[in-house]
mmCIF file of C-alpha atoms and ligand atoms in Angstrom:
data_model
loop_
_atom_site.group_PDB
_atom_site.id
_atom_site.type_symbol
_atom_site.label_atom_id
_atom_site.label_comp_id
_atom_site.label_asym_id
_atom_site.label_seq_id
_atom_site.Cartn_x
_atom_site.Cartn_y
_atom_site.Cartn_z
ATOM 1 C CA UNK V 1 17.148 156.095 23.160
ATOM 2 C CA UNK V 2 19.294 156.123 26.442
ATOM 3 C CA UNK V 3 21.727 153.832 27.511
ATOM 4 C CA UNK V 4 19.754 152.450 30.186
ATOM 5 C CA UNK V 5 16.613 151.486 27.528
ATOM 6 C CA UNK V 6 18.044 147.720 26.761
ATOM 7 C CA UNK V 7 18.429 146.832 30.386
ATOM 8 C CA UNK V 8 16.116 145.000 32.615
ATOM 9 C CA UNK V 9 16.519 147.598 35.722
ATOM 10 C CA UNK V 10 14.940 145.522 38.810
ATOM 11 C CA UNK V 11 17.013 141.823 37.659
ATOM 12 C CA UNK V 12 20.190 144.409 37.273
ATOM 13 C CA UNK V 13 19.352 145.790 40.770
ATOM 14 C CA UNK V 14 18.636 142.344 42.979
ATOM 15 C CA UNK V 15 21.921 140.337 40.964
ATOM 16 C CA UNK V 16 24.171 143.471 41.797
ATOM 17 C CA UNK V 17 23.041 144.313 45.544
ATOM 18 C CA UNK V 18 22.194 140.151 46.231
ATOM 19 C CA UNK V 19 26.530 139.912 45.129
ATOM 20 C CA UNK V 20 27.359 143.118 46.976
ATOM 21 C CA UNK V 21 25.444 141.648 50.298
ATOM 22 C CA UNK V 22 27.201 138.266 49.866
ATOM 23 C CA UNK V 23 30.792 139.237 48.504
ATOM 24 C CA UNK V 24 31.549 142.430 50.213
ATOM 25 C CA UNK V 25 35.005 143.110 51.945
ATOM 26 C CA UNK V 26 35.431 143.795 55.573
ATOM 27 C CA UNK V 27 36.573 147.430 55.778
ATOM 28 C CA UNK V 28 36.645 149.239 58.615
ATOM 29 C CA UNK V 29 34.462 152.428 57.389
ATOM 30 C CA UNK V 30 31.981 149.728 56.831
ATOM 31 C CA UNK V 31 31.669 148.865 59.931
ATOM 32 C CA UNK V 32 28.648 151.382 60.743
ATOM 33 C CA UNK V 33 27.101 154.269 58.739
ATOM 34 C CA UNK V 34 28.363 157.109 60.425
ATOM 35 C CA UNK V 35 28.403 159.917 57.700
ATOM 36 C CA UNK V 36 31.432 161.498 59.128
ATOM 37 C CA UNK V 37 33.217 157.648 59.113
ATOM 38 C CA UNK V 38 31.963 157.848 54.976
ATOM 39 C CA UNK V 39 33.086 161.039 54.782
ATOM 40 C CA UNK V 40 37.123 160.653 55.951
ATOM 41 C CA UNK V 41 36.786 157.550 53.899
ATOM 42 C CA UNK V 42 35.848 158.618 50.537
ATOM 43 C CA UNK V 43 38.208 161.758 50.521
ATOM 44 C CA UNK V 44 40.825 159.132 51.744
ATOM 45 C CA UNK V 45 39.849 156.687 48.792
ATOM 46 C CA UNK V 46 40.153 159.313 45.954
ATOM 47 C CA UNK V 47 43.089 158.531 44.599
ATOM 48 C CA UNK V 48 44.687 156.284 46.892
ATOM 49 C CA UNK V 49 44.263 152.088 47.022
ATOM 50 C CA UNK V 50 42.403 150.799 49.424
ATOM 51 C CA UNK V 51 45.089 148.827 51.208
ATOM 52 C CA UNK V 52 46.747 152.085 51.848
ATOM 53 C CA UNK V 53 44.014 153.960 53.482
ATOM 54 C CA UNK V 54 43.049 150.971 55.642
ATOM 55 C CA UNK V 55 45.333 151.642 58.517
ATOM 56 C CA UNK V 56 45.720 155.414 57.869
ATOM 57 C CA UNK V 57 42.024 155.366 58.469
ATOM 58 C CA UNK V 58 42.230 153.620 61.474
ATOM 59 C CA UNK V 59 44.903 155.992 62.874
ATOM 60 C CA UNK V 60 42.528 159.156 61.564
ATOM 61 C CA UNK V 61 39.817 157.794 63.440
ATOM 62 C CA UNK V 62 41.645 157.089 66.863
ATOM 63 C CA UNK V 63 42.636 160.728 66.795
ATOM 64 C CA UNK V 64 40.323 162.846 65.499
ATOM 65 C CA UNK V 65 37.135 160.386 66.477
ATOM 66 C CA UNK V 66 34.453 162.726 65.581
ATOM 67 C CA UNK V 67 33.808 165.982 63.784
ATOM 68 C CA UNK V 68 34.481 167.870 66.516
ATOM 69 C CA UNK V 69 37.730 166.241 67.433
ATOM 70 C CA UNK V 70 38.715 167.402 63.946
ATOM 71 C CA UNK V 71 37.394 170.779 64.095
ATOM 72 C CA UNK V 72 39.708 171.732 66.568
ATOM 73 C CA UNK V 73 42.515 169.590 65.472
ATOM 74 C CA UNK V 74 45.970 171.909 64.880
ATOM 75 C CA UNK V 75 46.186 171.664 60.879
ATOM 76 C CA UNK V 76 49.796 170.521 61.391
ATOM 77 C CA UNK V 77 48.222 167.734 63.318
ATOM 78 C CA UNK V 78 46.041 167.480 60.784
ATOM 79 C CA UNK V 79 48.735 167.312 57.857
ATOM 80 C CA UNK V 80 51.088 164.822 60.266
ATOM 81 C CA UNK V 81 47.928 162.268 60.420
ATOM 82 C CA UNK V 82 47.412 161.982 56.548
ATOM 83 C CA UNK V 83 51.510 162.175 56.012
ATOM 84 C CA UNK V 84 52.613 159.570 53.067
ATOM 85 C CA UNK V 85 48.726 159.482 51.856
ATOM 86 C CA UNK V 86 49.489 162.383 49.382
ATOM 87 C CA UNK V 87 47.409 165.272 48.056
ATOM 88 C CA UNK V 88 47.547 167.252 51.179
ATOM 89 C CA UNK V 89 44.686 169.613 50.352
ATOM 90 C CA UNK V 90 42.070 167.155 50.499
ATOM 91 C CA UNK V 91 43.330 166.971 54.401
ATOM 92 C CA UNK V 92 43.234 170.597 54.811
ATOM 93 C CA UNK V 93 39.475 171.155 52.517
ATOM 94 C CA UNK V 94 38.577 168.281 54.745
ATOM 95 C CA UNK V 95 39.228 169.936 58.305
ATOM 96 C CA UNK V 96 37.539 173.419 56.273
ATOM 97 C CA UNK V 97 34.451 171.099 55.750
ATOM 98 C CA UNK V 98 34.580 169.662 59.169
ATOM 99 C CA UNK V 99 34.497 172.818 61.044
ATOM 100 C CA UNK V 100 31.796 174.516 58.906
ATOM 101 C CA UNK V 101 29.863 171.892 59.642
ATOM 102 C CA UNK V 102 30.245 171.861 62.983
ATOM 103 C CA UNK V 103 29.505 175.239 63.301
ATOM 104 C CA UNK V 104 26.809 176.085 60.678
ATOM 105 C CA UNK V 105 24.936 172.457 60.687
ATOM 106 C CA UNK V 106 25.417 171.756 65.032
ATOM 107 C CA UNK V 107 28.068 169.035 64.086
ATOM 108 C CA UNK V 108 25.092 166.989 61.909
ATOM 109 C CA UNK V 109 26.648 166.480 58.432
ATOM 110 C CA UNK V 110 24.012 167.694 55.969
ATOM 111 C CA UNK V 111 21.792 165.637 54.135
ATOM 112 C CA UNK V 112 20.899 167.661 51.462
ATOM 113 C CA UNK V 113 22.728 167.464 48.162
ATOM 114 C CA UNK V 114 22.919 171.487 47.911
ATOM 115 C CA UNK V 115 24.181 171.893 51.474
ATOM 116 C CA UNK V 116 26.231 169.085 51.234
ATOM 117 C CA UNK V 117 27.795 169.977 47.546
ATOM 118 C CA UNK V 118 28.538 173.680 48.822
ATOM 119 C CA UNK V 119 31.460 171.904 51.457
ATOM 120 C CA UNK V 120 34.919 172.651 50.841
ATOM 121 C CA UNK V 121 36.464 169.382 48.994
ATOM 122 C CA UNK V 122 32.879 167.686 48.852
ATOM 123 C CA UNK V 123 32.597 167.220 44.568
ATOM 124 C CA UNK V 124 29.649 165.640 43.118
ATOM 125 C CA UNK V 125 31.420 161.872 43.756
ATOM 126 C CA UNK V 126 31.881 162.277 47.939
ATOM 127 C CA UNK V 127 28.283 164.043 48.076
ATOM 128 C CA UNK V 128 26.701 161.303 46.267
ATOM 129 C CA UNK V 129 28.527 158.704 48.325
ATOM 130 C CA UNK V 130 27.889 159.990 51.600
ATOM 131 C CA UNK V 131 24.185 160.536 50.592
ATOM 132 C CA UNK V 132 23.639 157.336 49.434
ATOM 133 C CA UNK V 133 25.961 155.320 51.710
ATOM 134 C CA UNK V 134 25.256 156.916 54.905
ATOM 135 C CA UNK V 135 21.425 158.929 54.249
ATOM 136 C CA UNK V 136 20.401 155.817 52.063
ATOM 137 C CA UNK V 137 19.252 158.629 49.258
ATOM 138 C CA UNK V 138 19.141 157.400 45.575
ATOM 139 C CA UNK V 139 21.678 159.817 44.676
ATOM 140 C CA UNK V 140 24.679 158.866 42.258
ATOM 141 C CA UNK V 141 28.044 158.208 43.335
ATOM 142 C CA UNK V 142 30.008 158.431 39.795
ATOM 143 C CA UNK V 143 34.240 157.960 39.674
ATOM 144 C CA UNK V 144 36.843 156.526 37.531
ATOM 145 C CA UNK V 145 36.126 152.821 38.534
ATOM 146 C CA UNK V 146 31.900 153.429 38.751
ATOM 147 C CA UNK V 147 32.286 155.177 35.046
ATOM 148 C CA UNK V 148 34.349 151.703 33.819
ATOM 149 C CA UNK V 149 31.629 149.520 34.985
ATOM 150 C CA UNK V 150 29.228 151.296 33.678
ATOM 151 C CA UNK V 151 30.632 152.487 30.472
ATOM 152 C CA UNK V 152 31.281 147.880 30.063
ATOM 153 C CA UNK V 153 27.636 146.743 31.184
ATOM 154 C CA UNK V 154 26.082 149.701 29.137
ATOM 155 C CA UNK V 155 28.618 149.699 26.470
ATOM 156 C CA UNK V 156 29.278 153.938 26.458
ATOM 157 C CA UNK V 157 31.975 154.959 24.334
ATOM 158 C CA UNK V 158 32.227 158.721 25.263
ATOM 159 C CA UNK V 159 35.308 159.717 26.583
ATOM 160 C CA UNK V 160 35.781 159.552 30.451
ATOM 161 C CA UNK V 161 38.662 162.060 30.215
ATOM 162 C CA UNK V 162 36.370 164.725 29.463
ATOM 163 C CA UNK V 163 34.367 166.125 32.524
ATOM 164 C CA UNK V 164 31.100 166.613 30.558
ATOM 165 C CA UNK V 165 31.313 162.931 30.462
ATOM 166 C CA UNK V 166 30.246 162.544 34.161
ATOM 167 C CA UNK V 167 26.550 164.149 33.368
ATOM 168 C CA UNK V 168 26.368 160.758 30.771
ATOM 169 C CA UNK V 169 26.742 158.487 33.617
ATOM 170 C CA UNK V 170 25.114 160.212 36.533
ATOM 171 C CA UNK V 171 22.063 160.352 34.461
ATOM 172 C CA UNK V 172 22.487 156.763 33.482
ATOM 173 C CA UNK V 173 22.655 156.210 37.383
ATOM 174 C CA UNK V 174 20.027 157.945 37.993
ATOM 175 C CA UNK V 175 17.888 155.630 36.055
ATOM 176 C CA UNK V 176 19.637 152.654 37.415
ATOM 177 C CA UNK V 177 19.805 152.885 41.447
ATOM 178 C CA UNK V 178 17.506 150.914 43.407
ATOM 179 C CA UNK V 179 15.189 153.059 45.936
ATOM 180 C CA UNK V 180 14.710 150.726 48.015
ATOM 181 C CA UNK V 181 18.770 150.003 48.873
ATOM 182 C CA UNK V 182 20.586 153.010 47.156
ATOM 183 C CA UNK V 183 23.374 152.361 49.899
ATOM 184 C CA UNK V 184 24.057 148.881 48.531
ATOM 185 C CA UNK V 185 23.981 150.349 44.810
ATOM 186 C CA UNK V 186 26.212 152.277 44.858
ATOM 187 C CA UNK V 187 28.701 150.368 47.028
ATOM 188 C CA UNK V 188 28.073 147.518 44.581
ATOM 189 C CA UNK V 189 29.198 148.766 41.852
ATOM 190 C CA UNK V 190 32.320 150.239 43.534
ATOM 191 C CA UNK V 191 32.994 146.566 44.656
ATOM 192 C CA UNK V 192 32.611 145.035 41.649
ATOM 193 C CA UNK V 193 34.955 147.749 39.803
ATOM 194 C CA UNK V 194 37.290 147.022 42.530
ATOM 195 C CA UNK V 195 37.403 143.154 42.937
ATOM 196 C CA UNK V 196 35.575 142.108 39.222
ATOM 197 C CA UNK V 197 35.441 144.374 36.566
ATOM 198 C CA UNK V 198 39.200 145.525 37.015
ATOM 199 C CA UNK V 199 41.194 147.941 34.494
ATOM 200 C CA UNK V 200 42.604 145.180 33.027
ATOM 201 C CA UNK V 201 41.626 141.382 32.496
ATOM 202 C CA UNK V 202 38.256 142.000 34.001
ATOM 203 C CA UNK V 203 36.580 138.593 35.665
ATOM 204 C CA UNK V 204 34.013 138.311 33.064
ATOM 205 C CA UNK V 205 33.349 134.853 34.044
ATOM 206 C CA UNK V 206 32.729 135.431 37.510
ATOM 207 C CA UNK V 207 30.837 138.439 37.320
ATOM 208 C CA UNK V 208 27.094 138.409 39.097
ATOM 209 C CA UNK V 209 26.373 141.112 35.939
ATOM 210 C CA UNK V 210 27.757 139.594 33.249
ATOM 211 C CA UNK V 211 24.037 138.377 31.437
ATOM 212 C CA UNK V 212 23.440 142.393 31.656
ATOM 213 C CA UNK V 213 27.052 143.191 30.367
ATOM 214 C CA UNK V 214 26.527 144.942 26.237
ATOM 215 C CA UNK V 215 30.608 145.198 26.229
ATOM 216 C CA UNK V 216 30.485 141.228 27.320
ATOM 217 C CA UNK V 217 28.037 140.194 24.510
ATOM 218 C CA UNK V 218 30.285 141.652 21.952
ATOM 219 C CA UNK V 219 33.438 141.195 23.347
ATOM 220 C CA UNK V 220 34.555 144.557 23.807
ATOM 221 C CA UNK V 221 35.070 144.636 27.227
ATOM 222 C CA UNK V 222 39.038 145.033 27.355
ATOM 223 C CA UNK V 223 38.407 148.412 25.035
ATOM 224 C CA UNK V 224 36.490 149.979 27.316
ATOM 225 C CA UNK V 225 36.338 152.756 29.041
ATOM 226 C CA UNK V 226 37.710 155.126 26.263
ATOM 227 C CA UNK V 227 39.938 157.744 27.595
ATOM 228 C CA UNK V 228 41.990 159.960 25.488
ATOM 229 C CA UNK V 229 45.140 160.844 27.187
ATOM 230 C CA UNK V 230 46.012 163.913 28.287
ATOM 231 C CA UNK V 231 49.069 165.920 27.399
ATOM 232 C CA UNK V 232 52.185 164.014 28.758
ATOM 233 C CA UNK V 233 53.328 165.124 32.605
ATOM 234 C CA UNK V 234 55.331 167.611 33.164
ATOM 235 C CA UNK V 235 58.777 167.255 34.788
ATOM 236 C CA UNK V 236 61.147 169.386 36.999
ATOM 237 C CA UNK V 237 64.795 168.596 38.326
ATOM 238 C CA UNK V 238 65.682 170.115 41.572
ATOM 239 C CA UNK V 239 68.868 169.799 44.342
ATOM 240 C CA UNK V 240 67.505 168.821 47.646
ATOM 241 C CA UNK V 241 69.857 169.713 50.598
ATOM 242 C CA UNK V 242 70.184 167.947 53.663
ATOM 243 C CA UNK V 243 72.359 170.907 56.088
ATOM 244 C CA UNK V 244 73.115 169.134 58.806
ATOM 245 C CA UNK V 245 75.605 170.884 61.698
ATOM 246 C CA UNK V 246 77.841 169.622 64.073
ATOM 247 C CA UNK V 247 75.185 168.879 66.622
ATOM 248 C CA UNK V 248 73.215 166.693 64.376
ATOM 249 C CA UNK V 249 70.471 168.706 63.660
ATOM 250 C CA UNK V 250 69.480 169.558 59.981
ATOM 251 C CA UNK V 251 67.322 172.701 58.215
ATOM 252 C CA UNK V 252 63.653 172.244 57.196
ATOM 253 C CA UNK V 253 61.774 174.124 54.734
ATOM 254 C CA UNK V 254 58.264 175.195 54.992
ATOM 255 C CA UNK V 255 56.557 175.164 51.720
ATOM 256 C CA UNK V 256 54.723 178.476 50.222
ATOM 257 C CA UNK V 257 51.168 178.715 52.064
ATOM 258 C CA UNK V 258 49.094 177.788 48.623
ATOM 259 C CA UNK V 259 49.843 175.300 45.739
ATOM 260 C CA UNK V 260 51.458 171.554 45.600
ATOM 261 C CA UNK V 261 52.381 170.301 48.715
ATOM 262 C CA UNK V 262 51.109 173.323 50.536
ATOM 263 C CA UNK V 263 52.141 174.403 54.029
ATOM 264 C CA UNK V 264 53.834 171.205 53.965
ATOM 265 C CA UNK V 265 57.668 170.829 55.702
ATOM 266 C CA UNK V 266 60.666 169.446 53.118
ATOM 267 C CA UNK V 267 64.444 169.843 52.823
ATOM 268 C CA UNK V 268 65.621 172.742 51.134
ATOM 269 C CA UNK V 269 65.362 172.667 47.328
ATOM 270 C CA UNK V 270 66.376 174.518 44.691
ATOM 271 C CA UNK V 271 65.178 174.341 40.900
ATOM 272 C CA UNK V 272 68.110 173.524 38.555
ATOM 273 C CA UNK V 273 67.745 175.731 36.299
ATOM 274 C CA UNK V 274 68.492 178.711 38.474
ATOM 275 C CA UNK V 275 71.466 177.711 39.903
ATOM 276 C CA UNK V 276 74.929 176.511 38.774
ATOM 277 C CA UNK V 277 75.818 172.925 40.149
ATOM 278 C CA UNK V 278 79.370 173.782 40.335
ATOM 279 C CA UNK V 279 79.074 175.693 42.910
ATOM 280 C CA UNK V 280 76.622 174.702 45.218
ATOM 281 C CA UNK V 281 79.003 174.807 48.267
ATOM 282 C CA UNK V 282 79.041 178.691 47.410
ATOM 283 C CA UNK V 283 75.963 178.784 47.277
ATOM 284 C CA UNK V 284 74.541 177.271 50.620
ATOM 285 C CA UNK V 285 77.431 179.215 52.817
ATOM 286 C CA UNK V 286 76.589 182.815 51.352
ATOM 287 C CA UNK V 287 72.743 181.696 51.742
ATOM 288 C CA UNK V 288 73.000 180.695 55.022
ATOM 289 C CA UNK V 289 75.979 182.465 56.270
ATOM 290 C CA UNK V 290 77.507 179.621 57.702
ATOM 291 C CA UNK V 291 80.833 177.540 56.702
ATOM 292 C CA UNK V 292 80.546 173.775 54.691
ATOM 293 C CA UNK V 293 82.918 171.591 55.886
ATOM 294 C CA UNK V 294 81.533 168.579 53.428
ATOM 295 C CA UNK V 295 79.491 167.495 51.160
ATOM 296 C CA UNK V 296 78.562 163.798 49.833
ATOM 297 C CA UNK V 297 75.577 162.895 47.147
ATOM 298 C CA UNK V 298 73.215 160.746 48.457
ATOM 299 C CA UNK V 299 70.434 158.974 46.786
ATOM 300 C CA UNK V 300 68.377 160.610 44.242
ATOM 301 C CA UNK V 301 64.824 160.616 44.501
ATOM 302 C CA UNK V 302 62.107 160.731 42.282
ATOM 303 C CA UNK V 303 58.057 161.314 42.882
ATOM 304 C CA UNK V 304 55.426 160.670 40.588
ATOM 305 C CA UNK V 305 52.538 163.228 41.090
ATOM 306 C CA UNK V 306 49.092 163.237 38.699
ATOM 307 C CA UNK V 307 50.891 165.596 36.238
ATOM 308 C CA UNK V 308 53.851 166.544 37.251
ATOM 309 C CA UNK V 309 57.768 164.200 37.949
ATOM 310 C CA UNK V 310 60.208 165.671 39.921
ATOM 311 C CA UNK V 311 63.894 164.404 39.987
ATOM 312 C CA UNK V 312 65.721 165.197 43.072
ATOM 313 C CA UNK V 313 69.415 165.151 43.145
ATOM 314 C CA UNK V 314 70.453 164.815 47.153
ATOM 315 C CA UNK V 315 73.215 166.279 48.553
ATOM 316 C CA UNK V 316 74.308 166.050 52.056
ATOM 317 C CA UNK V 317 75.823 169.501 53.490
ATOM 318 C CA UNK V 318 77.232 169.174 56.867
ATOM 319 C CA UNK V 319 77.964 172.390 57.929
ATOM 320 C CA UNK V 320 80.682 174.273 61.070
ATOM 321 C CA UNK V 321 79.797 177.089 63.638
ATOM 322 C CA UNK V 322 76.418 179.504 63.209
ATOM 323 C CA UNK V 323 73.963 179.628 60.844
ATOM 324 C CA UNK V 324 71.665 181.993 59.637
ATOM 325 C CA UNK V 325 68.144 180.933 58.929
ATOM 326 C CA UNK V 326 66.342 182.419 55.886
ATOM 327 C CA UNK V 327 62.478 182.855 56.562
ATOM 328 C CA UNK V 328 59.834 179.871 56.601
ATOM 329 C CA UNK V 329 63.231 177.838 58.128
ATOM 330 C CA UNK V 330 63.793 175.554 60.986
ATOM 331 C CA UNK V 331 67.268 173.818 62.490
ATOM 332 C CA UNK V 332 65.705 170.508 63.800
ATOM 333 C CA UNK V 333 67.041 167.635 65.426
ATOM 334 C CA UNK V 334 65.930 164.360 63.514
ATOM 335 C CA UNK V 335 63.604 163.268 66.395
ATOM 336 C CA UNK V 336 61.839 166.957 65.880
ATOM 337 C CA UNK V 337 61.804 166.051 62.157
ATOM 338 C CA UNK V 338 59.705 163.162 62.694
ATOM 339 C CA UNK V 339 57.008 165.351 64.708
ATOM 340 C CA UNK V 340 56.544 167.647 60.737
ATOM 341 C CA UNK V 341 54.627 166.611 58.067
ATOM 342 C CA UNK V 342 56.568 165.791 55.315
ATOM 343 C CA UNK V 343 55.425 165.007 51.547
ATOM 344 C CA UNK V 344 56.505 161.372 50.627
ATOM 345 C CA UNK V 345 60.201 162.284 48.491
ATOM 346 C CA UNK V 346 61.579 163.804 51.744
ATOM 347 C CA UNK V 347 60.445 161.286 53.980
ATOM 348 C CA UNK V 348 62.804 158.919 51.593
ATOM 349 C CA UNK V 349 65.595 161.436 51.673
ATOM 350 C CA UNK V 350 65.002 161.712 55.369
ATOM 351 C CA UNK V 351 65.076 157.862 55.994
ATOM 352 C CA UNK V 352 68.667 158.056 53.983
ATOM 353 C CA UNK V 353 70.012 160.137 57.265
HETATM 354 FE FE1 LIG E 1 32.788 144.008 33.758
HETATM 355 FE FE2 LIG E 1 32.946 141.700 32.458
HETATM 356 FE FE3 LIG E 1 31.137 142.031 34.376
HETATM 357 FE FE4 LIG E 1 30.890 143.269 32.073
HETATM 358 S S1 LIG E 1 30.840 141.087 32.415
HETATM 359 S S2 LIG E 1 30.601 144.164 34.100
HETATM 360 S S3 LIG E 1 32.997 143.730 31.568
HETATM 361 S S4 LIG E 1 33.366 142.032 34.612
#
């Protein structure tokens, strides 16, 4: 028996789209279908609240208004526009995508799930949503808030941390989507997981699905999804070093060219484990060849990535005379700072300058 078996499909179908039509936010990548406008917006969405990506849309769209605009974007432009967002390679994969597309597919963005799927960045989520959002194909559109609707109203108890998962509920999509409005579908039941059937407390009581809802009838709703939780996150403790010299401008780091944060601009840091606090001044002078004339702590900072915490103590080095600048480094002045794209812990160490 599959999931779907105990469900009347068409009454689901009108009582989820008929809500959608009536109950939908205003957002601005709503406000036509263009697939590349669905496109910057679902990579933008994974992972990040909608409030957030509402104006950093806005701003991505005023520059880089179509795909050719993007293709031939500078990648630090690239990085600068999508600055704070986080997860910097879906930027970069993005602006891969982008110019493949525009020079492979004549600028059209494919509408083919294999084409589409083989794009740099484009998983089986962003194909399905820009398929069925913007091509109006019956294709699914499955993430973390579509599998906890889904796994409520069809009562699934499989664990959503385990990637085989995914098949369980594209197949139950599959089965579900309307063909004649695949586009509201899909967006529907984002929407409600958004605004109705939230992580916690869902709105059982308002909800236009709640006579289909299996984890409603037996109450079960606030135990689902299941998701077994992973291994705890990792954490690492570095010394972050603002060198600033007498004319006020400091040193910025490029980061390695693959990995977290790649290609992206910070302070300099250094791991704590490979070097002794007590002698930091030492340190910095024979590193940079230059003289310290101070140093103060300044606030520590700490970021919070998917699996991974770093600590960052933040010392302020203000340095006299030359300097000597080890490879990947820059002496900026704090107006040229502002032009770099910086990951979100050294914007806050920057904004304590
Ligand atoms: Fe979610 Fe409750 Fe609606 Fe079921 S009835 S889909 S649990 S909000």
């Amino acid at each position: 028996m599959s999931y779907t078996s105990t469900i009347n499909i068409p009454q689901f179908q009108q009582d989820l789209i008929n809500w959608f039509e009536k109950e939908q936010r205003i957002l601005p990548w709503r406000e036509n279908k263009d697939p590349y406008r669905v496109w910057v917006s679902e990579i933008m969405l994974q992972q990040t609240k909608v409030d957030t990506v509402i104006p950093y849309f806005q701003h991505f769209m005023k520059q880089f208004p179509d795909l050719e605009a993007l293709a031939e974007a500078e990648e630090q432009q690239v990085l600068k526009a999508w600055e704070g967002l986080g997860y910097y390679s879906r930027a970069r994969n993005l602006q891969t995508a982008v110019k493949e597309v525009v020079s492979e597919y004549r600028a059209q963005v494919p509408e083919t799930p294999k084409e589409l799927g083989e794009l740099k960045g484009v998983g089986p989520y962003t194909k399905g949503a820009i398929l069925s959002i913007a091509y109006n194909k019956p294709e699914p559109a499955v993430d973390g808030n579509v599998m906890r609707v889904l796994s409520r109203i069809l009562r699934i108890e499989e664990d959503i941390a385990k990637a085989k998962t995914r098949k369980t509920f594209e197949t139950a999509v599959y089965q579900l989507i309307s063909k004649e409005n695949p586009s509201a579908f899909n967006q529907g039941l984002m929407e409600l997981g958004a605004l109705v059937c939230t992580p916690k407390k869902p709105s059982c009581l308002l909800c236009p699905v709640q006579q289909h809802c299996l984890a409603f009838q037996a109450g079960v709703e606030e135990t689902l999804p299941v998701k077994v939780k992973k291994t705890k996150q990792s954490t690492k403790h570095y010394v972050a070093f603002i060198i600033e010299d007498e004319t006020g401008r400091c040193v910025l780091e490029q980061r390695p060219n693959n990995g977290l944060l790649a290609q992206m601009w910070q302070f300099p840091m250094v791991d704590t484990t490979t070097i002794d606090e007590q002698h930091l001044e030492a340190y910095i002078q024979e590193k940079f060849q230059t003289k310290v004339l101070q140093t103060t702590e300044k606030e520590p900072v700490k970021h919070v990535f998917s699996h991974l915490i770093w600590y960052l103590t933040v010392k302020h080095i203000k340095i006299k005379g030359t300097i000597r600048l080890p490879a990947r480094m820059k002496l900026l002045t704090k107006k040229e700072v502002e032009q770099y794209p910086l990951p979100v812990s050294h914007q806050n160490i920057y904004r304590q300058l």
